XYZ file of C-alpha atoms in Angstrom:
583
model
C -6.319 -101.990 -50.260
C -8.842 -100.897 -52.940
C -10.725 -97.640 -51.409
C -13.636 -98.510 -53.946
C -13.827 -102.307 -52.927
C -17.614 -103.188 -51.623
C -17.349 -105.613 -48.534
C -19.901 -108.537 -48.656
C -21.508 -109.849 -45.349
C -19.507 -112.978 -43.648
C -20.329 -114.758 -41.124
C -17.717 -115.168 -38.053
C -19.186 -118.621 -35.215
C -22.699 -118.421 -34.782
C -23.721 -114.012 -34.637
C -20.825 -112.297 -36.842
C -20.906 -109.102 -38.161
C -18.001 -107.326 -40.799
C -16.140 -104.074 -39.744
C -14.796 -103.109 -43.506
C -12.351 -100.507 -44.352
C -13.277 -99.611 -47.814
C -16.802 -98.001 -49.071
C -19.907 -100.272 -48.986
C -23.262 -100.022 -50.773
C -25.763 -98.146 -48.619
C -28.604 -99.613 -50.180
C -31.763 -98.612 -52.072
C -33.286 -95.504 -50.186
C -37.516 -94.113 -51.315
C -37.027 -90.818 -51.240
C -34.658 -90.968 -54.290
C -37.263 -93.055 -56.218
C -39.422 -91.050 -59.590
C -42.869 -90.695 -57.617
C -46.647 -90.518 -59.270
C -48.885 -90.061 -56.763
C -51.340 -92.495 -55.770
C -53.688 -89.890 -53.748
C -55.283 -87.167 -54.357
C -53.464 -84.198 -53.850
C -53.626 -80.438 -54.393
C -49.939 -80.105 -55.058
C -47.201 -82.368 -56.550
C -44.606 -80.674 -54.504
C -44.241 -80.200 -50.399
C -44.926 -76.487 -50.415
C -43.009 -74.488 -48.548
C -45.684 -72.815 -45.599
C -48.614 -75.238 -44.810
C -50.766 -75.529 -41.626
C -49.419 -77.417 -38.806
C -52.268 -79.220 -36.995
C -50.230 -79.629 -34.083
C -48.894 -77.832 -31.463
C -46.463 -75.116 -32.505
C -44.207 -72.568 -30.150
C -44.256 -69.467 -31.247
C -41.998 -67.119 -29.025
C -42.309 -62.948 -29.630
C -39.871 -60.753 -28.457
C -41.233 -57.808 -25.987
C -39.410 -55.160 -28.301
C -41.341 -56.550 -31.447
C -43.979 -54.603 -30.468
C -46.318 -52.513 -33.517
C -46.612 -49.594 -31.044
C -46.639 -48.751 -27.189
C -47.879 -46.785 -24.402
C -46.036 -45.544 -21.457
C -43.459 -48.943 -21.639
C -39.651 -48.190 -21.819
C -36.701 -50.107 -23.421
C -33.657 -50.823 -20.784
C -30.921 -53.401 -20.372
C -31.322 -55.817 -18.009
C -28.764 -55.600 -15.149
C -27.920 -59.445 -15.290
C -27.841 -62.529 -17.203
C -30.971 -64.076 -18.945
C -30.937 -67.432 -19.835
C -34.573 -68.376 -21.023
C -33.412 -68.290 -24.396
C -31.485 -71.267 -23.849
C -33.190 -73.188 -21.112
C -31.001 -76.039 -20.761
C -27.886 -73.679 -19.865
C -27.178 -72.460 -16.397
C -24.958 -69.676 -17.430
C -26.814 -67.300 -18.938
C -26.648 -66.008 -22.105
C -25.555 -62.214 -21.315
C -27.573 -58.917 -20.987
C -30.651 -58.630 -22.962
C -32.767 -55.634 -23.593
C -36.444 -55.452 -22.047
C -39.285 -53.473 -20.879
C -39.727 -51.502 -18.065
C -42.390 -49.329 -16.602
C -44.765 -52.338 -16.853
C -47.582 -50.818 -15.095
C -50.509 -48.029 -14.294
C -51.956 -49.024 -17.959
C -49.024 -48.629 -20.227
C -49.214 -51.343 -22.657
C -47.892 -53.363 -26.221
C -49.755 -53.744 -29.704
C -48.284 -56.681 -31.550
C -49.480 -57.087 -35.113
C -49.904 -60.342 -37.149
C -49.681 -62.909 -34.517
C -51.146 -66.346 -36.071
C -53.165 -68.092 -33.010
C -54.280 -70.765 -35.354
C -57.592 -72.890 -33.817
C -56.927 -71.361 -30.306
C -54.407 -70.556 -27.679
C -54.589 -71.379 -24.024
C -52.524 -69.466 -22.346
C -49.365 -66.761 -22.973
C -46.063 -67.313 -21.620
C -44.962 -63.911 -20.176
C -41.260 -63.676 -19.261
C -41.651 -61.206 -16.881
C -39.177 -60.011 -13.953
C -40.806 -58.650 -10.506
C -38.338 -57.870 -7.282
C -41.272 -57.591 -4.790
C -45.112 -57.610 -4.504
C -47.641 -58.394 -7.169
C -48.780 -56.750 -10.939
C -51.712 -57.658 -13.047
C -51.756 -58.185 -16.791
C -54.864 -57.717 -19.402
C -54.827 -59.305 -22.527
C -56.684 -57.852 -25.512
C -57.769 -59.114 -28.937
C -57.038 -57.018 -31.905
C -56.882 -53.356 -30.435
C -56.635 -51.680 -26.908
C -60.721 -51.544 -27.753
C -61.064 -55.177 -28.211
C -62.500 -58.246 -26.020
C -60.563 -58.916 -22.862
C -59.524 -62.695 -23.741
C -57.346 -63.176 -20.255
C -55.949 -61.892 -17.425
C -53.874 -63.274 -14.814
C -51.611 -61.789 -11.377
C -47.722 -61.961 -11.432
C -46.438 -62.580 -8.133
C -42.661 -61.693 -7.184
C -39.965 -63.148 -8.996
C -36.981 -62.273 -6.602
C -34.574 -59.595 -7.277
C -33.416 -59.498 -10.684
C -34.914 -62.939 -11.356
C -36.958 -63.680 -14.835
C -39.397 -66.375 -14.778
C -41.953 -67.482 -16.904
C -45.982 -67.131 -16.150
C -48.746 -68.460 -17.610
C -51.837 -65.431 -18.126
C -54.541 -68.200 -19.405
C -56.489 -66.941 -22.358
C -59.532 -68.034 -23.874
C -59.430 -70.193 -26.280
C -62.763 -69.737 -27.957
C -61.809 -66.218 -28.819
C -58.053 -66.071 -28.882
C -57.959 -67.771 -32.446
C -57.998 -67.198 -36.359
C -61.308 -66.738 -37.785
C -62.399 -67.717 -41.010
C -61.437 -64.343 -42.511
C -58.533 -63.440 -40.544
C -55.083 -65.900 -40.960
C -53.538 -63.834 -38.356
C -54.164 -61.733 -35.321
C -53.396 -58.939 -32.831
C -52.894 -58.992 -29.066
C -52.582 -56.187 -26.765
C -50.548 -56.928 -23.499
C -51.961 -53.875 -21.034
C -50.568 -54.037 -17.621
C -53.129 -53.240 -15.578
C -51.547 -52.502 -11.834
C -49.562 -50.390 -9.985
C -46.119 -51.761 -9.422
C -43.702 -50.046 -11.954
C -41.015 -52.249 -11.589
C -41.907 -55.000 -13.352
C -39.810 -55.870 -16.393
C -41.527 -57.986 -19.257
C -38.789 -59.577 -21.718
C -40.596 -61.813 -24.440
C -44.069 -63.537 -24.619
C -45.043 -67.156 -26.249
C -47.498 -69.710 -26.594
C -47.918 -72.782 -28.336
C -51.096 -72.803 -31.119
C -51.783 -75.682 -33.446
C -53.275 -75.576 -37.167
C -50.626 -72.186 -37.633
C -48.793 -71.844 -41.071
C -45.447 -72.726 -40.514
C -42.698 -73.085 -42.588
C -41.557 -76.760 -43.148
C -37.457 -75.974 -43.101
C -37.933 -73.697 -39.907
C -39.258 -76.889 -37.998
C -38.278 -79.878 -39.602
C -34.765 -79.949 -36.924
C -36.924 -80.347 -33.548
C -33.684 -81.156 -32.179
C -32.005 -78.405 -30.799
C -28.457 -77.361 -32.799
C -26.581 -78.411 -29.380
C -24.164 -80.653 -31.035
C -22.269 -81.134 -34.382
C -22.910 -77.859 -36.135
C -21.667 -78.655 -39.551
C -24.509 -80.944 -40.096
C -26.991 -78.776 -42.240
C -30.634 -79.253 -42.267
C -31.479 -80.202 -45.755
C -34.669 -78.653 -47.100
C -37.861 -80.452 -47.716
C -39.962 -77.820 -49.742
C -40.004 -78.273 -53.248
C -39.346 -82.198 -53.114
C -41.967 -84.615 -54.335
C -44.817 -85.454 -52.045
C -45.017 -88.808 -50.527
C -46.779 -91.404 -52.422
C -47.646 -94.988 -52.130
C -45.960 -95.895 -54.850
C -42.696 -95.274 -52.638
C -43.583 -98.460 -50.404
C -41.500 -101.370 -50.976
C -42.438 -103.760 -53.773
C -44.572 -106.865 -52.939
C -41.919 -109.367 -53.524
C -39.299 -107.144 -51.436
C -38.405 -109.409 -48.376
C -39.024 -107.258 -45.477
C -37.265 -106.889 -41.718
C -38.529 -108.163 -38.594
C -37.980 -103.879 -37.783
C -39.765 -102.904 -40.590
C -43.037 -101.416 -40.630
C -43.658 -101.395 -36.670
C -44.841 -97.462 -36.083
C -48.473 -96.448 -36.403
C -49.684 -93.045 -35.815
C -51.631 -92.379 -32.581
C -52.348 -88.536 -31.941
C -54.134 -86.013 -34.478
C -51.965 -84.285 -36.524
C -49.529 -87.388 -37.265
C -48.760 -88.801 -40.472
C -50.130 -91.743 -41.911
C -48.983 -94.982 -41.768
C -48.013 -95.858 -45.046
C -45.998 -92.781 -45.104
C -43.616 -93.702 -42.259
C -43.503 -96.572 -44.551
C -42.162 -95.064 -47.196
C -39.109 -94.189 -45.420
C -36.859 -97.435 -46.186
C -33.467 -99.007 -47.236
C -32.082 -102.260 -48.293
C -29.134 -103.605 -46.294
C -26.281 -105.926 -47.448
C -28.474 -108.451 -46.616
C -31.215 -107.344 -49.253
C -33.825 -107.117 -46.884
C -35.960 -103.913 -46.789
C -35.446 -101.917 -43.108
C -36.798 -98.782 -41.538
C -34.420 -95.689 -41.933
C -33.898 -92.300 -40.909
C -36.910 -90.191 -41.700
C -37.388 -86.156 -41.145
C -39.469 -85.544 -38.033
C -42.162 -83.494 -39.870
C -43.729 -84.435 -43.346
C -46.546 -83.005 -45.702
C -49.311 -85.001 -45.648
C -51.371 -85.178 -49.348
C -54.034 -86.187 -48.146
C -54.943 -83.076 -46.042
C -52.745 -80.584 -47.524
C -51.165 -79.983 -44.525
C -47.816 -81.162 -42.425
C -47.954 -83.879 -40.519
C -45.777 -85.378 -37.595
C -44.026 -88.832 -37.077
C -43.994 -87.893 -33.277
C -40.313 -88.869 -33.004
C -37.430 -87.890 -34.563
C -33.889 -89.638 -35.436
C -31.147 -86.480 -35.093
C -29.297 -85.612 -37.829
C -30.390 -86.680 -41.409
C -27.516 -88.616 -43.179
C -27.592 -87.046 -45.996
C -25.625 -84.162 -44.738
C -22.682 -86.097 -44.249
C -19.890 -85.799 -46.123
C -19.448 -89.497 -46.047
C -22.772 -89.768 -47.337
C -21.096 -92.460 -50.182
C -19.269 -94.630 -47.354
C -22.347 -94.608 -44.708
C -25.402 -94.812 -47.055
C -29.161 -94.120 -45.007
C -28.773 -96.583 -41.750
C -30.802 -99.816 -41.375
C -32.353 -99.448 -37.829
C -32.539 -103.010 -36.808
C -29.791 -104.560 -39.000
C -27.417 -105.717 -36.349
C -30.351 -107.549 -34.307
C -31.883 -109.069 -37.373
C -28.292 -110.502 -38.114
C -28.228 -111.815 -34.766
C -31.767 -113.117 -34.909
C -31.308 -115.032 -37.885
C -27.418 -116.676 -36.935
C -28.742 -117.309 -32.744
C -32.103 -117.199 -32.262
C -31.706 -117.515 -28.612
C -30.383 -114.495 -28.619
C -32.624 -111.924 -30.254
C -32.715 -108.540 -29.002
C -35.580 -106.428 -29.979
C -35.458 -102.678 -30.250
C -37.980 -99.909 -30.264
C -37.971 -97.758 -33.649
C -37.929 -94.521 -31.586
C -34.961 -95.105 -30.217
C -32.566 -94.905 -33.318
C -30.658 -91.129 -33.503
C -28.309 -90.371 -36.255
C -25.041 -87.973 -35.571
C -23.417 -86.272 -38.024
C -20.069 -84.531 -37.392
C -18.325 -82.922 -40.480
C -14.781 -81.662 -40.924
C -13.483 -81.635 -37.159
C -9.811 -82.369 -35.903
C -8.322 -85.448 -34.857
C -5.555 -85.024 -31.414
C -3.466 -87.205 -29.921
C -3.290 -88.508 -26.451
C -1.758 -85.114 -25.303
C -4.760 -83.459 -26.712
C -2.269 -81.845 -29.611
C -4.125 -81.429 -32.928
C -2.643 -83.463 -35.795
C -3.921 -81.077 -38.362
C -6.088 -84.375 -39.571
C -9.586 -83.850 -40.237
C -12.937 -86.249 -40.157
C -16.244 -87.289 -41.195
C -18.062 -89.131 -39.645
C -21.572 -90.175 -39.294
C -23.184 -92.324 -35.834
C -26.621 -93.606 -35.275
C -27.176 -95.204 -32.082
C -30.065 -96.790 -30.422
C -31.217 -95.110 -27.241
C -34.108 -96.305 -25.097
C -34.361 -92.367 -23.559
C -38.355 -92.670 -23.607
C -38.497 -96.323 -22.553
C -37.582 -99.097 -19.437
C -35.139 -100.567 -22.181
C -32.202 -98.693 -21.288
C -32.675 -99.613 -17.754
C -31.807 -103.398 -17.934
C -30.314 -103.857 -21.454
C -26.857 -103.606 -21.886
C -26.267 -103.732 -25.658
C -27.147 -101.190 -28.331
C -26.998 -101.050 -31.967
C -24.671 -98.727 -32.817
C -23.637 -97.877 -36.644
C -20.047 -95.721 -36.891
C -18.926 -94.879 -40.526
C -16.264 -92.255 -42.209
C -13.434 -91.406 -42.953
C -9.736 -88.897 -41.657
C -7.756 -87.375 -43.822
C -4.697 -90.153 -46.031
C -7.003 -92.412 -44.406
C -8.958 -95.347 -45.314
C -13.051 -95.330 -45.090
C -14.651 -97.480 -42.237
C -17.907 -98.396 -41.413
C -18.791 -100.886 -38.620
C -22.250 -102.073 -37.107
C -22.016 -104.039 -34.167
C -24.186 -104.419 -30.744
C -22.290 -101.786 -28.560
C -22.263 -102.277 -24.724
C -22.607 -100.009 -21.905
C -22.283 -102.003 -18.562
C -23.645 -104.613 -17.289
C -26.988 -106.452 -18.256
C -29.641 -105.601 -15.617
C -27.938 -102.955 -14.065
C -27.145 -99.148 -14.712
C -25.671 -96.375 -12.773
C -27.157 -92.834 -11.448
C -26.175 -89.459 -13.158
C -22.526 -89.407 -11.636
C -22.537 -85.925 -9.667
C -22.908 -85.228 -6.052
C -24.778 -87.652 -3.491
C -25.775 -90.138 -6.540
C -23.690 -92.039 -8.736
C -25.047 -95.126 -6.922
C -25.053 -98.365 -8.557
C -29.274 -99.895 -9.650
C -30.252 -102.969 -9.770
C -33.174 -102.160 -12.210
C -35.742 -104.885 -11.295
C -36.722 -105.762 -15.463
C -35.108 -109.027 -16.724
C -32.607 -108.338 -20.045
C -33.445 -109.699 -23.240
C -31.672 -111.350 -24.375
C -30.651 -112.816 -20.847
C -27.091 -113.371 -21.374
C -26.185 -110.067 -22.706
C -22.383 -109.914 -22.294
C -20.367 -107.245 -20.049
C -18.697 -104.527 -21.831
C -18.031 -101.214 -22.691
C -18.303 -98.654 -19.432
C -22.339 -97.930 -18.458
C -25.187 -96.355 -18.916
C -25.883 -93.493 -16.354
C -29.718 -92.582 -15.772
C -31.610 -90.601 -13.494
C -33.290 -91.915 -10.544
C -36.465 -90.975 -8.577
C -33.863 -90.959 -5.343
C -30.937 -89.091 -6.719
C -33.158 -86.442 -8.142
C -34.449 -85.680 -4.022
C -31.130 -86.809 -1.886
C -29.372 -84.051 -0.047
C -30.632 -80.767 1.046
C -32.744 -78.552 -0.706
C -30.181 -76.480 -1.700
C -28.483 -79.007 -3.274
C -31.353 -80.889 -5.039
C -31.708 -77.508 -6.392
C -28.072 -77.218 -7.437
C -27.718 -80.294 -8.664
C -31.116 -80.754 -10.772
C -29.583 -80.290 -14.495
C -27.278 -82.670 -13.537
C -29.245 -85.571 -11.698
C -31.762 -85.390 -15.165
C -29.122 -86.381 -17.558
C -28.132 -89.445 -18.783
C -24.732 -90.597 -20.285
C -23.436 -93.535 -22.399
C -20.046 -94.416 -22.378
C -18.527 -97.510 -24.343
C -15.440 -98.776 -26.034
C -15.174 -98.525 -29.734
C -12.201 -99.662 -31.806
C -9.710 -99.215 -29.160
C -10.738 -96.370 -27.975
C -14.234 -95.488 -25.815
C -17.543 -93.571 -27.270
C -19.271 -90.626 -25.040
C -22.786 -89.724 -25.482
C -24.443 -87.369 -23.528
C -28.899 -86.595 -23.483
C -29.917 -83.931 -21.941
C -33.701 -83.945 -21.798
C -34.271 -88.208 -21.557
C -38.386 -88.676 -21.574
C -38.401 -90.888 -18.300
C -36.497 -91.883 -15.400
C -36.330 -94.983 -12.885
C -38.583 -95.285 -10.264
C -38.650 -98.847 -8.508
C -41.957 -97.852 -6.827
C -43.369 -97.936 -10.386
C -44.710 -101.319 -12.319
C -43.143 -99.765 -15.575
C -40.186 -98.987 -13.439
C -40.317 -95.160 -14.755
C -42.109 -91.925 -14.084
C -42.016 -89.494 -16.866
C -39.411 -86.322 -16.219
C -42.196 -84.135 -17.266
C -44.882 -85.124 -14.476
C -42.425 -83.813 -12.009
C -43.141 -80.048 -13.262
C -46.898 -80.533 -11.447
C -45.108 -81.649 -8.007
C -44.037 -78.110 -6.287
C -41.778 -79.563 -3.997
C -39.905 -81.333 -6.891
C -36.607 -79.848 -7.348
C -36.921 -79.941 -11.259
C -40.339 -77.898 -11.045
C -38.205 -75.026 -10.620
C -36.481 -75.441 -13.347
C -36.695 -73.284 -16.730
C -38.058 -76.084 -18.887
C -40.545 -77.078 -16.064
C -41.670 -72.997 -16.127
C -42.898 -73.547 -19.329
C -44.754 -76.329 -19.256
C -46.404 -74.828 -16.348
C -47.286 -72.114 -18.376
C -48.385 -74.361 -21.799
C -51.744 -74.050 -20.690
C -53.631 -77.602 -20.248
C -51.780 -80.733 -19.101
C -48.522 -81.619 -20.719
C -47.727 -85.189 -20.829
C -44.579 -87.042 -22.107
C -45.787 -87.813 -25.709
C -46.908 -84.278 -26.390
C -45.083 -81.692 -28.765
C -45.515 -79.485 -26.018
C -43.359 -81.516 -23.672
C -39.590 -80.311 -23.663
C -38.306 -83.636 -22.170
C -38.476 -85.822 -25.264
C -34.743 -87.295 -25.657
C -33.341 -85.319 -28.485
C -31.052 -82.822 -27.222
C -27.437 -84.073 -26.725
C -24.119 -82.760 -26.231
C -20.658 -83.210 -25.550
C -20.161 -86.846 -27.783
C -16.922 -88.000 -28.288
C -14.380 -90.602 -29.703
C -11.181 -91.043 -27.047
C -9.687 -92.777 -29.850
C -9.922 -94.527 -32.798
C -8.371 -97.454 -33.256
C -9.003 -98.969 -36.703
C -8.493 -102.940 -38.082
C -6.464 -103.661 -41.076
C -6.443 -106.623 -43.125
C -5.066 -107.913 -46.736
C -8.976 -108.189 -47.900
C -10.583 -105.185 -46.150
C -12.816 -107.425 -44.072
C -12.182 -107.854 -40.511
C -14.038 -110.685 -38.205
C -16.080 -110.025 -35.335
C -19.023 -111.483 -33.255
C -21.723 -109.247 -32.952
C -20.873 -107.087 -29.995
C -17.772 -106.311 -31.932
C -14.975 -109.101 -30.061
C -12.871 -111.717 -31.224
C -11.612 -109.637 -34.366
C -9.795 -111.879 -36.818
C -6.697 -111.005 -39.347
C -5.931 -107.814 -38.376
C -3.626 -105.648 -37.767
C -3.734 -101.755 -35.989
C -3.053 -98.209 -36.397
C -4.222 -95.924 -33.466
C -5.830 -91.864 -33.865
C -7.046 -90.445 -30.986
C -9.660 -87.294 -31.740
C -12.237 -85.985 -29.700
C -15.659 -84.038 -31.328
């Protein structure tokens, strides 16, 4: 077999698709294209700090402070976990202040508050009673911009409180890019502890490789972020030439809140696939804009960028929307339209293969997945199949790369979060499409309106990190694929016509068992309403963990091609050699 050979796209019956075993082309991707602008810009370059124009969490530790009064430093006698607030075990002692009364108080210096902040996040600890906070602008002489009344947190329990500010004053001026707060706490109950402050501020000059990974670094750690500063701005030029024939997923996303990026340059984020037509691909989730001067946003983001694979050569920049144009064209009847949101890229470098005994085999990996997710959307709820993109290569192995429709269950159906008092079969109301979606793969587990409140309080309680996550689990080459989302967008609720309610509307409903949670504390404490679509909003589908390959069972053949029907059955002229590795 010639490592270097580049497979061609066959068709197999009516919908086929080719799982090859050498390196393919990946395409013609923009961003690698020479660039003259085409609008007028200030800079030729994305610059490395711009203004963000939307909103922007900024967290300050309590022991960053300039100078103090009366406030003392101790270690905290158990476990904070605000730093991480999707884990439930703490993330060891941390040091805080103490004494936080009778007028003792904080100067921090330099704080950029950009066009206005609403309110401070104070993570603050309180056994019993009540204390009272003062916020100042600029010096312990300066306007009173808020104040607000903590209220007991339990014993040796942090939580997070919003002290509302004024907006109108607690800004940059014209004059001033950045300024200072003092944090003065005004009562009489000395054994308050305060641990870090935050708020979220848009138009603030960020730094465009501190934020460009929204997603937090939960999973596949090797991936490095690759910098944006200093590359050439977008330009029109970068759009796809006139006579370029373009994908039925190409082009769909518009903008549709201030502070996101044009059209055009969303645009300007594409590949051509095997089948030389131009398709939407992986883009980063932040952008300079040149006609502003400033960043923009895309609103989404799609995980991992590709580049940082070292399989960069066998994968290529994915064509969201490939697989279901292939099927489109070949069976009409059968087209499945996806939502460009959905697509997320995973990038796993250099990790160890084991064998069924879970015994390392001293064989390492690459590999890169994107997979379409509907984890803002109904389309998970009924829809069975999912394009799903796997490409790499192991060690004295050869490359692979497959694109099929992956399945998760059955068509019309899905299963609750399986953990205590769910795990229920759902019948989800919403017709597939395409109707006939076959059965495969394992299912789709998604949180439910019911699970989320079934049991006692005590255990909706216990059980609310679990009943809000959602997994995926399918076969793949032999072997089955994991994915696991921690922080999906929306979840079912028959009762609705969309058939959701967004995970983030429960925070405003006290008797909710996930408005006590740690993410829900701080979007009670953003300041105005949070809804699902804004930055501000920590359930947005991006964080994931715990993804896996049981095994890998990969298709030989004399001419590197092997057979399949879209959803990845009825191979053809093969034969098998079996790797189990987990990642």
């Amino acid at each position: 077999m010639t490592k270097n050979k580049i497979s061609k796209f066959l068709l197999y019956a009516a919908i086929a698709l080719v799982f090859s075993l050498s390196g393919i082309t990946h395409g013609k991707f923009s961003i690698f294209e020479p660039l003259q602008p085409s609008v007028a810009a200030s800079t030729s370059t994305i610059p490395s700090t711009a203004k963000a124009p939307w909103p922007v969490f900024q967290r300050v530790d309590a022991l960053s402070f300039a100078s103090r009064f009366g406030l003392q430093t101790v270690w905290g006698g158990y476990n904070e976990r605000s730093e991480d607030p999707f884990s439930f075990l703490g993330v060891g002692q941390s040091q805080e202040l103490t004494n936080a009364a009778n007028g003792n108080y904080a100067i921090y210096n330099n704080l950029d508050l950009g066009s206005g902040v609403e309110a401070l996040m104070l993570r603050v600890s309180l056994d019993s009673g009540t204390n009272s906070v003062e916020v100042l602008l600029d010096s312990l002489n300066g306007p009173v911009v808020g104040t607000c009344t903590i209220n007991t947190t339990g014993l040796q329990t942090y939580r997070t409180v919003p002290c509302p500010l004024n907006s109108n004053l607690a800004k940059n001026t014209p004059d001033n890019d950045t300024r200072n707060l003092v944090i003065k706490f005004t009562g009489s109950n000395s054994n308050m502890r305060f641990n870090w402050f935050a708020f979220w501020a848009k138009d603030t000059v960020q730094k465009i490789d501190d934020i460009q990974k929204i997603q937090p670094d939960q999973v596949n750690k090797g991936a490095p972020v690759i910098p944006i500063s200093g590359r050439p701005v977008r330009t029109q030029n970068l759009l796809p030439a006139s006579s370029e024939t373009l994908a039925r997923s190409y082009g769909l996303w518009s903008p549709a809140k201030t502070g996101e990026c044009p059209k055009w340059m969303h645009d300007t984020y594409w590949t051509k696939a095997e089948d030389g037509k131009v398709y939407p691909t992986w883009h980063p989730p932040v952008d300079f804009n040149p006609e502003t001067d400033m960043y923009c946003t895309y609103g989404h983001e799609h995980g991992d960028d590709p580049r940082s694979s070292e399989v960069f050569n066998i994968v290529g920049m994915p064509a969201f929307g490939y697989v279901s144009e292939q099927q489109e064209v070949n069976s009409p009847s059968h087209a499945r339209h996806e939502d460009h949101f959905g697509h997320k890229v995973l990038v796993a470098n250099n990790w160890y293969m084991y064998n069924a005994n879970n015994t390392s085999l001293k064989t390492t990996c690459d590999v890169t997945i994107k997979l379409h997710m509907g984890s803002h959307s109904p389309d998970a709820l009924t829809n069975t199949a999912h394009e799903m993109f796997v490409g790499g290569k192991c060690d004295g192995e050869e490359p692979f790369n497959l694109k099929h429709f992956a399945l998760f269950g059955k068509a019309g159906q899905f299963k609750e979060p399986e953990t205590s008092l769910c795990s229920l079969f759902v019948v989800s109301g919403i017709s597939p499409n395409p109707i006939d979606q076959p059965i495969g793969g394992v299912q789709r587990a998604i949180p439910t309106k019911e699970c989320f409140v079934r049991g006692t309080q005590e255990e909706q309680l216990a059980g609310a990190s679990a009943r809000s996550s959602e997994f995926w689990l399918t076969g793949f080459a032999g072997g089955s694929f994991y994915f696991n989302l921690k922080n999906p967008s929306r979840f079912f609720d028959s009762s609705s016509a969309t058939k959701i309610t967004r995970t983030v509307d429960t925070c405003y409903i006290s008797s909710h068992p996930m408005s006590k949670s740690l993410l829900c504390q701080e979007v009670l404490a953003a300041g105005s309403k949070v809804t699902w679509d804004d930055p501000r909003s920590p359930f947005r589908g991006t964080v994931n963990s715990n993804s896996h390959f049981s095994a890998l069972a990969f298709a030989d053949s004399p001419n590197s091609v092997i057979y399949t029907d879209a959803y990845g059955k009825k191979r053809k002229n093969c034969t098998r050699f079996l790797s189990g590795h987990y990642f």
